Amino acid sequence: MRQERLSLVLSVGLLAGLAVVPLVTAANTVLNFLVFAMILALAAHGWNLLAGYAGQFSFGHAAFFGVGAYGGALLQMRAGINPWVAFLGGIMLAGIVGAVIGALSFRADLRGSYFSLVTLAFAEVLRILVNATPATGGAAGLLIPLDVRFANFQFASRAAFYWIALALVALVTLLMLVIENTRFGAYLTAIRENEDAARALGVDVFAEKIKAMTLSAAITGAAGGLYAQYFLYLDANIGFGPWISIEALVAPIIGGLGTAAGPLVGALALQMLGEMSKTVAGRIPGIDLVLFGLLLVLVIAFMRRGVVGQLQRLAMARGGA
Amino acid sequence: MLETHALTKHFGGLRAVDGATLSVEAGTITGLIGPNGAGKTTLFAMISGFEEPTSGTVTFAGEDVTRESAHKRARRGIARTFQIVRPFAGLTVRQNIAVGAYLRHPSRTDALRKAEEVAQQVGLAPQIDRPASELTVAGRKRLELARALAIEPKLLLLDEVLAGLNPSEIRDMLPVLRSVRDGGITILMVEHVMQAIMSLCDVVHVLAQGVMIAQGTPDEIARDPRVIEAYLGAGAAKRLEAARAHA
């Protein structure tokens, strides 16, 4: 089975399975877990587009997560814009910030680890700025006023919010599957594999990278916006801290880099692992991060193409090529 | 079709190419030869937009393209291959060629159909669904050629597309190159394989130490004393002449 087919089957199966969970259980812990996994999957999808498909490894996707989260929150709190519209505004802002950071780094022809370091720097600068600026709530953070109404993007039932998050993940997965079959997708993989060869074939490498960066930032921004609406609280470390940059990249690497199903598979796996490590290891702070690190090392050592790549190999070994 | 005028490239104190003027007539196969380090690849890079010249101009189809970026020149119809092949290793042969085909065929179906057609033309059809990383050296050279052809160029720049092939692989490749020319694509080729230059080229330019030293038909070039000296060292032409007189 080709990777694209496997990704399609896997995604449809997982998403359908996930969609019925609230019908089976109303347990808050389960829904909390899943909402968080969806937010993570969305952030991971954004990162995967840029790194998995286009080969540009960002270490600072927190910048876009934060802009999406803070953008949406500030637009509704300070400008009085409807939260749904503010959510879209946050996504657009994240896309713009992505385009600007992309233009600056790619214009300077930063590649490989230099690009990673610059994105990390941008995220850190934003984190420090937001932490120091009174308008963004400073170190105390932002509390979005509780006002549970559908029009406010706040729901009495966790399931409703979960379904919206799930629908967004489904939408983005579909978008990735479509991109894989377009010229844009082919150009991104060409850039990943060899930039000079792509240029020789008429690919405007700079423009394609900017497009990828913008879209990637917007998707990760959507994850930030969802986070803000769900938890109704933000501070600079949540919005712009390295944790989300790391989780957004670990999930697709574990799930399957450059595959449409990878981010969701990886996000679920990571979340499960995190929960398990918390119950097993008790209350040692950061133990789940230690486990993430260990898992990452194991995946890179033994499963270089992630869960999806491994499943594909198994499928081929069974003669289902 | 293509003209370079006094094209010069300095790398620090080194004059890699020094005032190279050449012209390529439409419909021909033009050769560019010269000893190692003569500046052929640098000249190619300036024609295709990968290096910016220190001075001089590149004119393509009557328009000055000297400062234009590589991808824009590709869109104009200048295709190039790389001396050190650069396959998109993670993709199949078909996907590799399709990246080129997408330039003129935005729709996926059309691009893939075009890719298949080109694979057929260069003899890669049997391997079309193999990963590019599994190809042999000869296969990779063909893939370089196929990708460049897929952008439907007017001018094809071939940088040692025969290097590293064994004699029978070279023999297989010559008719492919001829068919490309007969299909209306002008070719400028850098090559060390003299057998290919002699049998394919209409005109040959010779570059030595960054300077154009001769041009003419392959036969003229092979007899040119300046060319012989450039390859074999000062005085070589005279010694050959003397040896021939003795024989």
Coordinates of C-alpha atoms in Angstrom, one line a residue:
Chain A
M1 CA 0.0 0.0 0.0
R2 CA 1.3 3.4 -0.9
Q3 CA 2.1 5.8 2.0
E4 CA -0.6 8.2 0.8
R5 CA -3.3 5.5 0.8
L6 CA -2.2 4.2 4.2
S7 CA -2.3 7.8 5.6
L8 CA -5.8 8.2 4.2
V9 CA -7.1 5.0 5.6
L10 CA -5.4 5.6 8.9
S11 CA -6.7 9.1 9.2
V12 CA -10.3 8.3 8.3
G13 CA -10.3 5.3 10.7
L14 CA -8.8 7.3 13.6
L15 CA -11.0 10.4 13.1
A16 CA -14.1 8.3 12.8
G17 CA -13.2 6.4 16.0
L18 CA -12.4 9.6 17.8
A19 CA -15.7 11.2 16.7
V20 CA -17.8 8.7 18.5
V21 CA -15.9 8.8 21.8
P22 CA -18.1 11.4 23.5
L23 CA -21.1 9.2 22.7
V24 CA -19.5 6.4 24.6
T25 CA -18.2 8.3 27.6
A26 CA -18.7 11.7 29.1
A27 CA -15.8 11.4 31.5
N28 CA -14.1 14.8 31.8
T29 CA -10.6 13.2 32.0
V30 CA -11.1 11.4 28.7
L31 CA -12.4 14.5 26.9
N32 CA -9.8 16.7 28.4
F33 CA -7.2 14.3 27.2
L34 CA -8.6 14.2 23.7
V35 CA -9.1 17.9 23.4
F36 CA -5.5 18.4 24.3
A37 CA -4.4 15.7 21.9
M38 CA -6.4 17.5 19.1
I39 CA -4.7 20.8 19.9
L40 CA -1.4 19.1 19.8
A41 CA -2.2 17.3 16.5
L42 CA -3.2 20.6 14.9
A43 CA 0.1 22.3 16.0
A44 CA 1.9 19.2 14.8
H45 CA 0.2 19.4 11.4
G46 CA 1.5 22.9 10.9
W47 CA 5.0 21.9 11.8
N48 CA 4.8 18.8 9.6
L49 CA 3.9 20.8 6.5
L50 CA 7.0 22.9 6.8
A51 CA 9.4 20.3 8.0
G52 CA 8.0 17.0 6.9
Y53 CA 7.0 18.1 3.4
A54 CA 9.3 21.1 2.7
G55 CA 12.3 20.0 4.7
Q56 CA 12.6 23.3 6.7
F57 CA 13.0 22.3 10.4
S58 CA 11.6 25.0 12.6
F59 CA 12.5 25.0 16.2
G60 CA 10.2 27.9 17.0
H61 CA 6.6 27.0 16.1
A62 CA 5.7 28.4 19.5
A63 CA 5.9 31.8 17.9
F64 CA 2.8 30.9 15.7
F65 CA 1.0 29.0 18.5
G66 CA 1.4 32.0 20.7
V67 CA 0.4 34.6 18.1
G68 CA -2.7 32.5 17.3
A69 CA -3.6 32.2 21.0
Y70 CA -2.8 35.8 22.0
G71 CA -4.1 37.3 18.8
G72 CA -7.5 35.6 19.2
A73 CA -7.6 36.5 22.9
L74 CA -6.6 40.1 22.6
L75 CA -8.9 40.7 19.6
Q76 CA -11.9 39.7 21.6
M77 CA -10.9 41.2 25.0
R78 CA -9.4 44.5 23.9
A79 CA -11.1 45.1 20.6
G80 CA -14.4 43.5 21.5
I81 CA -14.5 41.4 18.4
N82 CA -16.7 38.3 18.4
P83 CA -14.5 35.3 19.6
W84 CA -15.2 33.2 16.5
V85 CA -14.0 36.1 14.3
A86 CA -11.2 36.8 16.7
F87 CA -10.1 33.1 16.4
L88 CA -9.9 33.5 12.6
G89 CA -8.1 36.8 13.1
G90 CA -5.6 35.0 15.3
I91 CA -5.0 32.4 12.6
M92 CA -4.5 35.2 10.0
L93 CA -2.1 37.0 12.3
A94 CA -0.1 33.8 12.9
G95 CA 0.1 33.4 9.1
I96 CA 1.4 36.9 8.6
V97 CA 4.0 36.4 11.3
G98 CA 5.0 33.2 9.6
A99 CA 5.3 35.0 6.3
V100 CA 7.5 37.7 7.8
I101 CA 9.8 35.3 9.7
G102 CA 10.0 33.2 6.6
A103 CA 10.8 36.1 4.4
L104 CA 13.5 37.3 6.7
S105 CA 15.1 33.9 7.1
F106 CA 14.7 32.6 3.6
R107 CA 15.8 35.9 2.1
A108 CA 19.0 35.5 4.1
D109 CA 19.2 32.0 2.6
L110 CA 19.2 30.3 6.0
R111 CA 19.1 26.6 5.7
G112 CA 19.3 23.5 8.0
S113 CA 20.3 24.2 11.5
Y114 CA 20.7 27.9 10.9
F115 CA 17.0 28.2 10.1
S116 CA 16.1 26.1 13.2
L117 CA 18.1 28.4 15.4
V118 CA 16.6 31.6 13.9
T119 CA 13.1 30.3 14.4
L120 CA 13.9 29.4 18.0
A121 CA 15.3 32.9 18.5
F122 CA 12.1 34.5 17.1
A123 CA 9.9 32.5 19.4
E124 CA 12.0 33.4 22.4
V125 CA 12.0 37.1 21.6
L126 CA 8.2 37.0 21.3
R127 CA 8.0 35.1 24.6
I128 CA 10.1 37.7 26.4
L129 CA 8.3 40.7 24.8
V130 CA 4.9 39.3 25.7
N131 CA 6.0 38.6 29.2
A132 CA 7.2 42.2 29.6
T133 CA 4.3 44.1 27.9
P134 CA 1.4 45.2 30.1
A135 CA -0.9 45.2 27.1
T136 CA -0.6 41.5 26.7
G137 CA -1.1 40.9 30.5
G138 CA 2.6 40.7 31.2
A139 CA 3.8 38.0 33.5
A140 CA 0.3 37.7 35.1
G141 CA -1.1 36.4 31.8
L142 CA -4.5 36.9 30.2
L143 CA -7.8 35.6 31.6
I144 CA -10.5 35.4 29.0
P145 CA -13.8 36.3 30.8
L146 CA -16.0 33.3 31.3
D147 CA -19.2 33.7 29.4
V148 CA -20.5 30.4 28.3
R149 CA -22.4 30.9 25.1
F150 CA -22.1 29.4 21.7
A151 CA -21.7 32.8 20.2
N152 CA -18.7 33.3 22.5
F153 CA -16.9 30.1 21.4
Q154 CA -17.5 28.7 24.9
F155 CA -19.5 25.6 25.6
A156 CA -21.1 24.1 28.6
S157 CA -20.3 20.6 27.2
R158 CA -16.7 19.6 26.6
A159 CA -17.9 17.3 23.9
A160 CA -19.0 20.2 21.7
F161 CA -15.6 21.8 22.0
Y162 CA -14.0 18.5 21.3
W163 CA -15.9 18.0 18.1
I164 CA -14.9 21.4 16.8
A165 CA -11.3 20.6 17.5
L166 CA -11.7 17.2 15.9
A167 CA -13.3 18.8 12.9
L168 CA -10.4 21.2 12.5
V169 CA -7.9 18.3 12.6
A170 CA -10.0 16.5 10.0
L171 CA -10.1 19.6 7.8
V172 CA -6.3 20.0 8.0
T173 CA -5.7 16.3 7.4
L174 CA -7.8 16.6 4.3
L175 CA -5.9 19.7 3.3
M176 CA -2.6 17.8 3.6
L177 CA -3.9 14.9 1.5
V178 CA -5.0 17.4 -1.2
I179 CA -1.6 19.2 -1.1
E180 CA 0.2 15.9 -1.6
N181 CA -1.5 15.6 -4.9
T182 CA -0.9 19.1 -6.2
R183 CA 2.0 20.9 -7.8
F184 CA 2.5 22.8 -4.6
G185 CA 3.1 19.5 -2.7
A186 CA 5.4 18.2 -5.4
Y187 CA 7.4 21.4 -5.3
L188 CA 7.7 21.3 -1.5
T189 CA 9.1 17.7 -1.6
A190 CA 11.4 18.7 -4.4
I191 CA 12.7 21.6 -2.2
R192 CA 13.2 19.2 0.7
E193 CA 15.1 16.7 -1.5
N194 CA 17.3 19.2 -3.3
E195 CA 16.9 22.9 -3.6
D196 CA 19.2 23.5 -6.5
A197 CA 17.7 20.8 -8.6
A198 CA 14.3 22.3 -7.9
R199 CA 15.5 25.8 -9.0
A200 CA 16.8 24.3 -12.2
L201 CA 13.3 23.0 -12.9
G202 CA 11.8 26.4 -12.6
V203 CA 10.6 26.2 -9.0
D204 CA 10.6 29.6 -7.3
V205 CA 12.1 28.1 -4.1
F206 CA 11.8 31.3 -2.1
A207 CA 8.1 31.8 -3.0
E208 CA 7.2 28.2 -2.3
K209 CA 8.9 28.2 1.1
I210 CA 7.1 31.4 2.1
K211 CA 3.7 29.8 1.1
A212 CA 4.6 26.7 3.1
M213 CA 5.7 28.8 6.1
T214 CA 2.5 31.0 6.0
L215 CA 0.2 28.0 5.8
S216 CA 2.2 26.1 8.5
A217 CA 2.1 29.1 10.8
A218 CA -1.6 29.6 10.3
I219 CA -2.4 26.0 11.1
T220 CA -0.3 26.0 14.3
G221 CA -1.9 29.4 15.1
A222 CA -5.3 27.7 15.0
A223 CA -4.0 25.3 17.6
G224 CA -3.1 28.2 19.8
G225 CA -6.5 29.8 19.3
L226 CA -8.2 26.6 20.3
Y227 CA -6.0 26.4 23.4
A228 CA -7.0 29.9 24.4
Q229 CA -10.7 29.2 23.9
Y230 CA -10.5 26.0 25.8
F231 CA -8.5 26.9 28.9
L232 CA -9.4 30.6 28.8
Y233 CA -6.0 31.4 30.3
L234 CA -2.7 32.3 28.7
D235 CA 0.7 33.4 29.8
A236 CA 3.9 33.9 27.9
N237 CA 5.2 30.5 28.7
I238 CA 2.1 28.7 27.6
G239 CA 1.8 30.7 24.4
F240 CA 5.4 31.1 23.4
G241 CA 7.3 28.6 25.6
P242 CA 9.6 26.0 24.1
W243 CA 7.2 23.2 25.2
I244 CA 4.9 23.6 22.2
S245 CA 7.8 24.0 19.7
I246 CA 9.1 20.7 21.0
E247 CA 5.8 18.8 21.1
A248 CA 4.8 20.1 17.7
L249 CA 7.9 18.5 16.3
V250 CA 8.1 15.4 18.4
A251 CA 4.6 14.3 17.4
P252 CA 5.1 14.2 13.6
I253 CA 8.5 12.6 14.0
I254 CA 7.0 9.8 16.1
G255 CA 3.9 9.5 14.0
G256 CA 5.6 9.7 10.6
L257 CA 7.4 12.8 9.2
G258 CA 5.9 14.1 5.9
T259 CA 2.8 12.0 6.1
A260 CA -0.8 13.2 6.4
A261 CA -1.6 10.8 9.3
G262 CA 1.7 11.3 11.2
P263 CA 0.8 14.3 13.3
L264 CA -2.5 12.8 14.6
V265 CA -1.0 9.4 15.3
G266 CA 2.0 11.0 17.0
A267 CA 0.0 13.4 19.0
L268 CA -2.2 10.6 20.4
A269 CA 0.8 8.5 21.1
L270 CA 2.6 11.3 22.9
Q271 CA -0.4 12.2 25.0
M272 CA -1.0 8.7 26.0
L273 CA 2.6 8.3 26.9
G274 CA 2.5 11.5 28.9
E275 CA -0.5 10.3 30.9
M276 CA 1.0 6.9 31.4
S277 CA 4.3 8.3 32.6
K278 CA 2.4 10.5 35.0
T279 CA 0.6 7.6 36.6
V280 CA 3.6 5.3 36.6
A281 CA 6.2 7.8 37.8
G282 CA 4.0 9.7 40.1
R283 CA 4.6 13.4 40.8
I284 CA 8.2 13.9 39.6
P285 CA 7.8 17.1 37.6
G286 CA 9.0 16.8 34.0
I287 CA 9.1 13.0 33.9
D288 CA 6.9 13.0 30.9
L289 CA 9.4 15.2 29.1
V290 CA 12.2 12.7 29.9
L291 CA 10.1 10.0 28.4
F292 CA 9.4 12.1 25.3
G293 CA 13.1 12.4 24.9
L294 CA 13.7 8.7 25.3
L295 CA 10.9 7.9 22.9
L296 CA 12.3 10.3 20.3
V297 CA 15.7 8.7 20.6
L298 CA 14.2 5.2 20.2
V299 CA 12.1 6.2 17.2
I300 CA 15.0 7.9 15.4
A301 CA 17.2 4.8 16.1
F302 CA 14.8 2.1 15.2
M303 CA 11.8 3.6 13.4
R304 CA 13.1 6.3 11.2
R305 CA 9.9 6.8 9.3
G306 CA 7.7 6.8 12.4
V307 CA 4.6 4.8 13.2
V308 CA 3.1 5.4 9.7
G309 CA 6.4 4.4 8.0
Q310 CA 6.6 1.3 10.1
L311 CA 3.0 0.3 9.4
Q312 CA 3.6 0.7 5.7
R313 CA 6.6 -1.6 5.9
L314 CA 4.5 -4.2 7.7
A315 CA 1.8 -3.9 5.1
M316 CA 4.3 -4.4 2.3
A317 CA 5.9 -7.3 4.1
R318 CA 2.5 -9.0 4.1
G319 CA 2.4 -8.7 0.4
G320 CA 0.0 -5.8 0.2
A321 CA 2.1 -3.7 -2.1
Chain B
M1 CA 19.5 31.2 -29.5
L2 CA 22.1 31.8 -26.8
E3 CA 24.9 34.3 -26.7
T4 CA 27.4 35.2 -24.0
H5 CA 29.5 38.3 -24.3
A6 CA 32.8 38.8 -22.5
L7 CA 31.4 36.7 -19.6
T8 CA 33.8 36.9 -16.6
K9 CA 33.7 35.3 -13.1
H10 CA 36.2 36.0 -10.4
F11 CA 36.4 34.0 -7.2
G12 CA 38.6 36.2 -5.1
G13 CA 41.8 36.4 -7.0
L14 CA 41.0 33.5 -9.3
R15 CA 39.6 34.2 -12.7
A16 CA 37.5 31.1 -13.3
V17 CA 36.1 32.4 -16.5
D18 CA 37.7 35.4 -18.3
G19 CA 35.8 37.2 -21.1
A20 CA 34.1 34.1 -22.5
T21 CA 32.2 34.9 -25.7
L22 CA 30.3 32.2 -27.4
S23 CA 27.1 31.7 -29.4
V24 CA 24.9 28.7 -29.8
E25 CA 22.8 28.5 -32.9
A26 CA 19.2 27.2 -32.7
G27 CA 18.8 23.6 -33.7
T28 CA 22.4 22.6 -33.1
I29 CA 24.3 20.5 -30.7
T30 CA 27.2 22.7 -29.5
G31 CA 30.0 21.3 -27.5
L32 CA 32.0 23.0 -24.8
I33 CA 35.3 21.2 -24.1
G34 CA 38.4 22.1 -22.2
P35 CA 40.9 20.6 -19.7
N36 CA 39.9 20.1 -16.1
G37 CA 39.5 23.3 -14.2
A38 CA 39.0 25.3 -17.4
G39 CA 35.9 27.0 -16.0
K40 CA 33.3 25.0 -18.0
T41 CA 31.0 24.3 -15.1
T42 CA 31.3 28.0 -13.9
L43 CA 30.4 29.1 -17.4
F44 CA 27.4 26.8 -17.3
A45 CA 26.3 28.1 -13.9
M46 CA 26.4 31.7 -15.2
I47 CA 24.3 30.7 -18.3
S48 CA 21.7 28.9 -16.2
G49 CA 21.6 31.5 -13.4
F50 CA 23.3 29.7 -10.6
E51 CA 26.3 32.0 -10.5
E52 CA 26.2 35.8 -11.1
P53 CA 28.9 36.9 -13.5
T54 CA 31.4 39.5 -12.3
S55 CA 31.0 41.2 -15.7
G56 CA 29.7 40.4 -19.2
T57 CA 26.2 39.5 -20.5
V58 CA 24.1 36.4 -21.2
T59 CA 21.5 36.8 -24.0
F60 CA 18.8 34.2 -24.5
A61 CA 16.5 34.4 -27.5
G62 CA 17.4 38.1 -28.0
E63 CA 16.8 39.1 -24.3
D64 CA 19.4 40.0 -21.7
V65 CA 19.0 37.5 -18.9
T66 CA 22.4 38.2 -17.2
R67 CA 20.9 39.0 -13.8
E68 CA 17.8 36.8 -13.9
S69 CA 17.4 34.1 -11.3
A70 CA 17.7 30.4 -12.2
H71 CA 14.0 29.6 -11.9
K72 CA 13.0 32.4 -14.2
R73 CA 15.5 31.2 -16.8
A74 CA 14.1 27.8 -16.5
R75 CA 10.7 29.2 -17.2
R76 CA 12.1 30.9 -20.3
G77 CA 13.2 27.6 -21.5
I78 CA 16.8 27.1 -20.3
A79 CA 17.1 23.6 -18.7
R80 CA 20.3 22.3 -17.1
T81 CA 21.6 19.0 -15.7
F82 CA 24.1 18.8 -13.0
Q83 CA 27.5 17.2 -13.3
I84 CA 27.1 15.6 -9.9
V85 CA 23.6 14.2 -10.3
R86 CA 21.0 15.5 -7.9
P87 CA 18.0 13.1 -7.9
F88 CA 15.1 13.7 -5.5
A89 CA 16.2 10.6 -3.7
G90 CA 13.1 10.0 -1.7
L91 CA 10.8 10.2 -4.7
T92 CA 10.1 7.7 -7.5
V93 CA 11.4 8.2 -11.0
R94 CA 7.9 9.3 -12.1
Q95 CA 7.6 11.8 -9.3
N96 CA 11.1 13.1 -10.0
I97 CA 10.3 13.8 -13.7
A98 CA 6.8 15.2 -12.8
V99 CA 8.4 18.0 -10.7
G100 CA 9.9 19.2 -14.0
A101 CA 6.7 18.6 -15.9
Y102 CA 4.6 20.6 -13.5
L103 CA 6.2 23.8 -14.9
R104 CA 4.2 23.6 -18.1
H105 CA 1.4 21.3 -16.8
P106 CA -0.1 22.6 -13.5
S107 CA -2.6 19.7 -13.3
R108 CA -1.3 16.6 -11.7
T109 CA -2.8 14.2 -14.3
D110 CA -1.1 16.1 -17.2
A111 CA 2.2 16.4 -15.3
L112 CA 2.2 12.6 -14.6
R113 CA 1.3 11.8 -18.2
K114 CA 4.1 14.1 -19.4
A115 CA 6.5 12.4 -17.0
E116 CA 5.7 9.0 -18.4
E117 CA 6.2 10.3 -21.9
V118 CA 9.6 11.7 -21.1
A119 CA 10.6 8.5 -19.2
Q120 CA 9.8 6.6 -22.4
Q121 CA 11.9 9.0 -24.5
V122 CA 15.1 8.6 -22.4
G123 CA 14.6 4.9 -21.7
L124 CA 13.6 5.0 -18.1
A125 CA 10.1 3.5 -18.6
P126 CA 10.9 0.2 -17.0
Q127 CA 12.1 1.9 -13.8
I128 CA 9.4 4.5 -13.6
D129 CA 7.9 3.4 -10.3
R130 CA 11.2 2.6 -8.6
P131 CA 12.7 5.1 -6.0
A132 CA 15.3 7.3 -7.7
S133 CA 17.7 6.2 -5.0
E134 CA 17.8 2.7 -6.5
L135 CA 18.9 3.8 -9.9
T136 CA 22.4 2.9 -11.2
V137 CA 24.8 5.7 -12.3
A138 CA 23.6 5.4 -15.9
G139 CA 20.0 5.5 -14.6
R140 CA 20.6 8.7 -12.6
K141 CA 22.2 10.4 -15.6
R142 CA 19.1 9.5 -17.6
L143 CA 17.0 10.9 -14.8
E144 CA 18.9 14.2 -14.8
L145 CA 18.2 14.4 -18.6
A146 CA 14.6 13.4 -18.2
R147 CA 13.8 16.0 -15.5
A148 CA 15.4 18.7 -17.6
L149 CA 13.5 17.6 -20.7
A150 CA 10.2 17.6 -18.7
I151 CA 10.3 21.4 -18.4
E152 CA 10.0 21.4 -22.3
P153 CA 13.1 23.6 -22.8
K154 CA 14.3 25.4 -25.8
L155 CA 17.9 25.1 -24.8
L156 CA 19.3 22.2 -22.9
L157 CA 22.6 22.6 -21.0
L158 CA 24.2 19.2 -20.4
D159 CA 27.0 19.1 -17.8
E160 CA 28.9 15.9 -18.4
V161 CA 25.9 13.8 -18.8
L162 CA 28.0 10.9 -20.2
A163 CA 30.7 11.0 -17.5
G164 CA 31.0 7.8 -15.5
L165 CA 29.2 5.7 -18.1
N166 CA 30.8 2.7 -19.6
P167 CA 31.3 2.5 -23.4
S168 CA 28.1 0.6 -24.1
E169 CA 26.1 2.9 -21.9
I170 CA 27.5 5.9 -23.8
R171 CA 26.6 4.2 -27.1
D172 CA 23.0 3.8 -25.8
M173 CA 22.9 7.5 -24.8
L174 CA 24.0 9.0 -28.1
P175 CA 20.8 8.3 -30.1
V176 CA 18.8 9.7 -27.1
L177 CA 20.7 13.0 -27.3
R178 CA 20.3 13.1 -31.1
S179 CA 16.5 12.5 -30.8
V180 CA 16.3 15.4 -28.4
R181 CA 18.0 17.7 -30.9
D182 CA 15.8 16.4 -33.7
G183 CA 12.8 17.2 -31.5
G184 CA 13.8 20.8 -31.8
I185 CA 15.7 21.4 -28.6
T186 CA 19.1 23.1 -28.9
I187 CA 21.8 21.5 -26.9
L188 CA 25.0 23.0 -25.3
M189 CA 27.0 20.2 -23.8
V190 CA 30.1 20.1 -21.6
E191 CA 31.8 16.8 -22.2
H192 CA 35.0 15.0 -21.7
V193 CA 34.0 12.0 -23.8
M194 CA 35.6 12.9 -27.1
Q195 CA 33.9 10.1 -29.0
A196 CA 30.6 11.8 -28.1
I197 CA 31.7 15.3 -29.0
M198 CA 33.1 14.1 -32.4
S199 CA 30.0 12.3 -33.4
L200 CA 27.3 14.6 -32.0
C201 CA 28.5 18.2 -32.1
D202 CA 28.0 20.6 -35.0
V203 CA 30.2 23.2 -33.4
V204 CA 32.7 23.0 -30.6
H205 CA 34.0 25.7 -28.3
V206 CA 37.2 25.2 -26.4
L207 CA 37.8 26.8 -23.0
A208 CA 41.2 26.7 -21.3
Q209 CA 42.1 28.4 -18.1
G210 CA 38.9 30.5 -18.3
V211 CA 39.6 31.8 -21.8
M212 CA 38.0 30.8 -25.1
I213 CA 40.8 29.6 -27.2
A214 CA 39.1 28.1 -30.3
Q215 CA 35.9 27.2 -32.0
G216 CA 35.0 25.3 -35.0
T217 CA 33.7 21.9 -36.3
P218 CA 34.9 18.9 -34.3
D219 CA 37.4 18.1 -37.0
E220 CA 38.9 21.6 -37.0
I221 CA 39.2 21.5 -33.3
A222 CA 40.9 18.2 -33.2
R223 CA 43.6 19.6 -35.5
D224 CA 43.9 23.0 -33.9
P225 CA 47.4 23.3 -32.4
R226 CA 46.2 25.7 -29.6
V227 CA 43.7 23.0 -28.5
I228 CA 46.3 20.3 -28.5
E229 CA 48.6 22.4 -26.4
A230 CA 45.9 23.3 -24.0
Y231 CA 45.4 19.6 -23.3
L232 CA 48.9 18.2 -23.6
G233 CA 51.1 21.2 -22.6
A234 CA 53.2 23.7 -24.4
G235 CA 55.1 22.4 -27.4
A236 CA 53.0 19.3 -27.7
A237 CA 51.6 20.3 -31.1
K238 CA 55.1 20.7 -32.5
R239 CA 56.2 17.4 -31.1
L240 CA 53.1 15.7 -32.6
E241 CA 53.8 17.4 -35.9
A242 CA 57.4 16.2 -35.8
A243 CA 56.3 12.6 -34.9
R244 CA 53.8 12.6 -37.8
A245 CA 56.5 13.8 -40.2
H246 CA 58.9 11.0 -39.1
A247 CA 56.2 8.3 -39.5

